[in-house]
Amino acid sequence: MGAPKRRSPASKSKNKRKPDYVMGPVPRDIFSLSHPEPPGPSARSLPELERLELLVANPDLYDVADKVFPARTPGTWGRRPAYPPFIYMILLAAISIFDTAEMACASFQHEHIWKTVREGVRQIRGDAAADGLPETGPQRHHWHDFRPKMLDVLQELREASRDAWINQALTQGLLARKRRGTLVRPHRSQVITGDGTVAKPASDQTEEFTIDKKTGELKLHRVDPDATMQLEGGDREIYGNKIVSFSVRDECSPHSRVILNVDTARHQSEVLDPDRQEEARVAVRLAREIRARAPGNHTIVYDKAWRGKHRAPLIRSGLTVFTRQYDGLKPQPLKKYRYESAGCTHDVYAAEGRACDRLLTVDGKTLYNPIPVKDVEFRDGNESRFYHVLEILCRYGPHTERIPVYETREDQTLDPRTKRPRFNRTEHLRIVPPGTEAGERLIGFRQDSESTFSTLDETHRLRRIPAYGADGALLIYIGYAWAKNSVALGITRRTR
Ligand SMILES: [Zn+2]
């Protein structure tokens, strides 16, 4: 018993049919990069005490606590809490600094640590607030009393935190509205990376009772009510709740990453939700929430869970969306171009995310030759539009054509034969095609975003988030994001 049965999803990809066509080489074009990305900054590790100092110096944390936990009439919460809500917010975030809630409370009993917290309160809220605090920090029973109150207003806490984090990013100069770099090679501070990760519960138990085979003893286990088998990174299956988050960081400043938004994608097993629809849907919602608060033609990077239908509305909202291409898509006919003066025709298809010249090889195979893209055009508006300017190579000299790479009105109209939208354009044509240098650069940023999670993992003993249930995991993640963002805020201020 114990660990749940794991089904290897690798077998699925092994059975995948090989394409019955050949792709031509990736041409040198606008997606080729003239110089590599400068290596990322190596961040020095920060001692616990320094992280706590930066945390208690973050004024936004206090404001969000006041907003989400306003002073309520006595009796609403039963016993009056002995500490103001911002102390519990500090404690929540400190869990990721001190590994567990137990250790955070134990640390808050230490004279020096508690003095650090009170000094932070003094700087932000003044002498009266600092001197009004009890002589020692909250203990475990205080935390256990207050945690359910946090869970009661979890979505309000998530939303207020999200708004504060996005504002912080803007203040740090991240997600500037005016474009830095180019559409194809955006500045790092304008690339939002997202990830779905599995928050492993404090226990792998799926059975409430087990029988010890040797002694016959019946054992009771605590079972996470929300956790199920989840896919992480698309191929590893782990037991837990899925957390989706987005972040952004600056180019050359260590510890500048700001987590912008987070939520849980509710439990769906791979059998019930093989394409990770639930995760993809939550990720689209979070991306739109960010876009509404930080407008601009930013680039957003996610994984293959985002298909054409997820990308289309985000592209319409003005975001450049990049993901790897979903495997096994069939090339789609785009248009047959006829040039009377030269007397030539070009059969243009969409294959592997970009426009290709369809040709036949000498041994009768279909060859899709990627057409060089000279330029990517962007038209801002209520509905943003993106175009590729193609340079169709020809022995009579190149032909220039412009094709939309956003979902057009015509694409959305129903085909009378199939009763389905005419063309799922954002599935087959990509603003930045995967497999190009520009695309690989963006993927590199996302891998870096995964290190957010390894930091989270390292922060917690046994690589587990010490919380039961999807809500419990989200609460811990919100605290973790506050601790991380407070570091980004403090270090950025220091270096300026
Ligand atoms: Zn031609």
mmCIF file with all atom_site columns, C-alpha atoms in Angstrom, residues 333-417:
data_model
loop_
_atom_site.group_PDB
_atom_site.id
_atom_site.type_symbol
_atom_site.label_atom_id
_atom_site.label_alt_id
_atom_site.label_comp_id
_atom_site.label_asym_id
_atom_site.label_entity_id
_atom_site.label_seq_id
_atom_site.pdbx_PDB_ins_code
_atom_site.Cartn_x
_atom_site.Cartn_y
_atom_site.Cartn_z
_atom_site.occupancy
_atom_site.B_iso_or_equiv
_atom_site.pdbx_formal_charge
_atom_site.auth_seq_id
_atom_site.auth_comp_id
_atom_site.auth_asym_id
_atom_site.auth_atom_id
_atom_site.pdbx_PDB_model_num
ATOM 1  C CA . PRO A 1 333 ? -3.203  23.569 -46.813 1.00 0.00 ? 333 PRO A CA 1
ATOM 2  C CA . LEU A 1 334 ? -3.052  27.366 -46.583 1.00 0.00 ? 334 LEU A CA 1
ATOM 3  C CA . LYS A 1 335 ? -3.141  28.763 -50.096 1.00 0.00 ? 335 LYS A CA 1
ATOM 4  C CA . LYS A 1 336 ? -1.996  28.054 -53.630 1.00 0.00 ? 336 LYS A CA 1
ATOM 5  C CA . TYR A 1 337 ? -0.134  31.116 -54.901 1.00 0.00 ? 337 TYR A CA 1
ATOM 6  C CA . ARG A 1 338 ? -0.076  31.571 -58.718 1.00 0.00 ? 338 ARG A CA 1
ATOM 7  C CA . TYR A 1 339 ? 2.211   34.152 -60.251 1.00 0.00 ? 339 TYR A CA 1
ATOM 8  C CA . GLU A 1 340 ? 1.105   34.774 -63.838 1.00 0.00 ? 340 GLU A CA 1
ATOM 9  C CA . SER A 1 341 ? 4.114   36.878 -64.877 1.00 0.00 ? 341 SER A CA 1
ATOM 10 C CA . ALA A 1 342 ? 6.618   34.237 -63.807 1.00 0.00 ? 342 ALA A CA 1
ATOM 11 C CA . GLY A 1 343 ? 4.286   31.370 -64.655 1.00 0.00 ? 343 GLY A CA 1
ATOM 12 C CA . CYS A 1 344 ? 4.925   29.560 -61.377 1.00 0.00 ? 344 CYS A CA 1
ATOM 13 C CA . THR A 1 345 ? 2.742   28.231 -58.568 1.00 0.00 ? 345 THR A CA 1
ATOM 14 C CA . HIS A 1 346 ? 3.569   27.626 -54.905 1.00 0.00 ? 346 HIS A CA 1
ATOM 15 C CA . ASP A 1 347 ? 1.505   25.303 -52.777 1.00 0.00 ? 347 ASP A CA 1
ATOM 16 C CA . VAL A 1 348 ? 1.789   26.795 -49.291 1.00 0.00 ? 348 VAL A CA 1
ATOM 17 C CA . TYR A 1 349 ? 0.959   24.652 -46.255 1.00 0.00 ? 349 TYR A CA 1
ATOM 18 C CA . ALA A 1 350 ? 1.161   25.141 -42.501 1.00 0.00 ? 350 ALA A CA 1
ATOM 19 C CA . ALA A 1 351 ? 3.468   22.491 -41.054 1.00 0.00 ? 351 ALA A CA 1
ATOM 20 C CA . GLU A 1 352 ? 5.148   22.323 -37.650 1.00 0.00 ? 352 GLU A CA 1
ATOM 21 C CA . GLY A 1 353 ? 3.915   25.803 -36.774 1.00 0.00 ? 353 GLY A CA 1
ATOM 22 C CA . ARG A 1 354 ? 4.942   27.783 -39.868 1.00 0.00 ? 354 ARG A CA 1
ATOM 23 C CA . ALA A 1 355 ? 4.210   28.362 -43.557 1.00 0.00 ? 355 ALA A CA 1
ATOM 24 C CA . CYS A 1 356 ? 5.968   25.885 -45.836 1.00 0.00 ? 356 CYS A CA 1
ATOM 25 C CA . ASP A 1 357 ? 6.373   25.356 -49.577 1.00 0.00 ? 357 ASP A CA 1
ATOM 26 C CA . ARG A 1 358 ? 4.976   21.883 -50.335 1.00 0.00 ? 358 ARG A CA 1
ATOM 27 C CA . LEU A 1 359 ? 7.223   19.952 -52.698 1.00 0.00 ? 359 LEU A CA 1
ATOM 28 C CA . LEU A 1 360 ? 7.881   16.360 -53.707 1.00 0.00 ? 360 LEU A CA 1
ATOM 29 C CA . THR A 1 361 ? 11.271  14.740 -53.180 1.00 0.00 ? 361 THR A CA 1
ATOM 30 C CA . VAL A 1 362 ? 12.876  12.540 -55.848 1.00 0.00 ? 362 VAL A CA 1
ATOM 31 C CA . ASP A 1 363 ? 11.789  9.407  -53.988 1.00 0.00 ? 363 ASP A CA 1
ATOM 32 C CA . GLY A 1 364 ? 8.192   10.568 -53.969 1.00 0.00 ? 364 GLY A CA 1
ATOM 33 C CA . LYS A 1 365 ? 7.949   11.817 -50.391 1.00 0.00 ? 365 LYS A CA 1
ATOM 34 C CA . THR A 1 366 ? 6.197   15.057 -49.478 1.00 0.00 ? 366 THR A CA 1
ATOM 35 C CA . LEU A 1 367 ? 8.627   17.736 -48.413 1.00 0.00 ? 367 LEU A CA 1
ATOM 36 C CA . TYR A 1 368 ? 7.580   20.805 -46.445 1.00 0.00 ? 368 TYR A CA 1
ATOM 37 C CA . ASN A 1 369 ? 10.166  23.519 -46.876 1.00 0.00 ? 369 ASN A CA 1
ATOM 38 C CA . PRO A 1 370 ? 9.848   26.272 -44.242 1.00 0.00 ? 370 PRO A CA 1
ATOM 39 C CA . ILE A 1 371 ? 9.454   29.645 -45.961 1.00 0.00 ? 371 ILE A CA 1
ATOM 40 C CA . PRO A 1 372 ? 11.746  32.345 -44.543 1.00 0.00 ? 372 PRO A CA 1
ATOM 41 C CA . VAL A 1 373 ? 9.869   34.992 -42.565 1.00 0.00 ? 373 VAL A CA 1
ATOM 42 C CA . LYS A 1 374 ? 11.216  38.466 -43.316 1.00 0.00 ? 374 LYS A CA 1
ATOM 43 C CA . ASP A 1 375 ? 9.202   40.291 -40.714 1.00 0.00 ? 375 ASP A CA 1
ATOM 44 C CA . VAL A 1 376 ? 6.572   39.836 -38.005 1.00 0.00 ? 376 VAL A CA 1
ATOM 45 C CA . GLU A 1 377 ? 4.020   42.637 -37.984 1.00 0.00 ? 377 GLU A CA 1
ATOM 46 C CA . PHE A 1 378 ? 1.891   43.585 -35.013 1.00 0.00 ? 378 PHE A CA 1
ATOM 47 C CA . ARG A 1 379 ? -1.261  45.712 -35.125 1.00 0.00 ? 379 ARG A CA 1
ATOM 48 C CA . ASP A 1 380 ? -2.538  46.803 -31.766 1.00 0.00 ? 380 ASP A CA 1
ATOM 49 C CA . GLY A 1 381 ? -6.220  47.417 -31.275 1.00 0.00 ? 381 GLY A CA 1
ATOM 50 C CA . ASN A 1 382 ? -9.304  46.061 -29.553 1.00 0.00 ? 382 ASN A CA 1
ATOM 51 C CA . GLU A 1 383 ? -8.309  42.793 -31.166 1.00 0.00 ? 383 GLU A CA 1
ATOM 52 C CA . SER A 1 384 ? -4.606  42.543 -31.860 1.00 0.00 ? 384 SER A CA 1
ATOM 53 C CA . ARG A 1 385 ? -3.379  41.123 -35.152 1.00 0.00 ? 385 ARG A CA 1
ATOM 54 C CA . PHE A 1 386 ? -0.076  39.500 -36.009 1.00 0.00 ? 386 PHE A CA 1
ATOM 55 C CA . TYR A 1 387 ? 1.276   38.737 -39.499 1.00 0.00 ? 387 TYR A CA 1
ATOM 56 C CA . HIS A 1 388 ? 4.212   36.921 -41.005 1.00 0.00 ? 388 HIS A CA 1
ATOM 57 C CA . VAL A 1 389 ? 5.777   38.562 -44.053 1.00 0.00 ? 389 VAL A CA 1
ATOM 58 C CA . LEU A 1 390 ? 6.898   35.560 -46.090 1.00 0.00 ? 390 LEU A CA 1
ATOM 59 C CA . GLU A 1 391 ? 9.626   35.477 -48.670 1.00 0.00 ? 391 GLU A CA 1
ATOM 60 C CA . ILE A 1 392 ? 8.699   32.543 -50.900 1.00 0.00 ? 392 ILE A CA 1
ATOM 61 C CA . LEU A 1 393 ? 11.938  31.473 -52.563 1.00 0.00 ? 393 LEU A CA 1
ATOM 62 C CA . CYS A 1 394 ? 11.692  30.831 -56.293 1.00 0.00 ? 394 CYS A CA 1
ATOM 63 C CA . ARG A 1 395 ? 14.032  30.408 -59.223 1.00 0.00 ? 395 ARG A CA 1
ATOM 64 C CA . TYR A 1 396 ? 12.290  33.434 -60.786 1.00 0.00 ? 396 TYR A CA 1
ATOM 65 C CA . GLY A 1 397 ? 13.091  35.535 -57.739 1.00 0.00 ? 397 GLY A CA 1
ATOM 66 C CA . PRO A 1 398 ? 11.406  35.657 -54.310 1.00 0.00 ? 398 PRO A CA 1
ATOM 67 C CA . HIS A 1 399 ? 7.703   36.446 -53.860 1.00 0.00 ? 399 HIS A CA 1
ATOM 68 C CA . THR A 1 400 ? 6.583   38.434 -50.843 1.00 0.00 ? 400 THR A CA 1
ATOM 69 C CA . GLU A 1 401 ? 3.298   37.477 -49.165 1.00 0.00 ? 401 GLU A CA 1
ATOM 70 C CA . ARG A 1 402 ? 1.704   38.482 -45.878 1.00 0.00 ? 402 ARG A CA 1
ATOM 71 C CA . ILE A 1 403 ? -0.269  35.917 -43.854 1.00 0.00 ? 403 ILE A CA 1
ATOM 72 C CA . PRO A 1 404 ? -2.149  36.323 -40.579 1.00 0.00 ? 404 PRO A CA 1
ATOM 73 C CA . VAL A 1 405 ? -0.865  34.290 -37.621 1.00 0.00 ? 405 VAL A CA 1
ATOM 74 C CA . TYR A 1 406 ? -3.756  35.242 -35.327 1.00 0.00 ? 406 TYR A CA 1
ATOM 75 C CA . GLU A 1 407 ? -7.253  33.745 -35.536 1.00 0.00 ? 407 GLU A CA 1
ATOM 76 C CA . THR A 1 408 ? -9.119  35.822 -38.137 1.00 0.00 ? 408 THR A CA 1
ATOM 77 C CA . ARG A 1 409 ? -12.867 36.390 -38.320 1.00 0.00 ? 409 ARG A CA 1
ATOM 78 C CA . GLU A 1 410 ? -12.978 34.171 -41.389 1.00 0.00 ? 410 GLU A CA 1
ATOM 79 C CA . ASP A 1 411 ? -11.179 31.374 -39.524 1.00 0.00 ? 411 ASP A CA 1
ATOM 80 C CA . GLN A 1 412 ? -13.956 31.450 -36.934 1.00 0.00 ? 412 GLN A CA 1
ATOM 81 C CA . THR A 1 413 ? -16.836 31.132 -39.421 1.00 0.00 ? 413 THR A CA 1
ATOM 82 C CA . LEU A 1 414 ? -18.284 27.658 -39.730 1.00 0.00 ? 414 LEU A CA 1
ATOM 83 C CA . ASP A 1 415 ? -17.440 25.514 -42.699 1.00 0.00 ? 415 ASP A CA 1
ATOM 84 C CA . PRO A 1 416 ? -20.865 24.432 -44.105 1.00 0.00 ? 416 PRO A CA 1
ATOM 85 C CA . ARG A 1 417 ? -19.507 20.936 -44.809 1.00 0.00 ? 417 ARG A CA 1
#
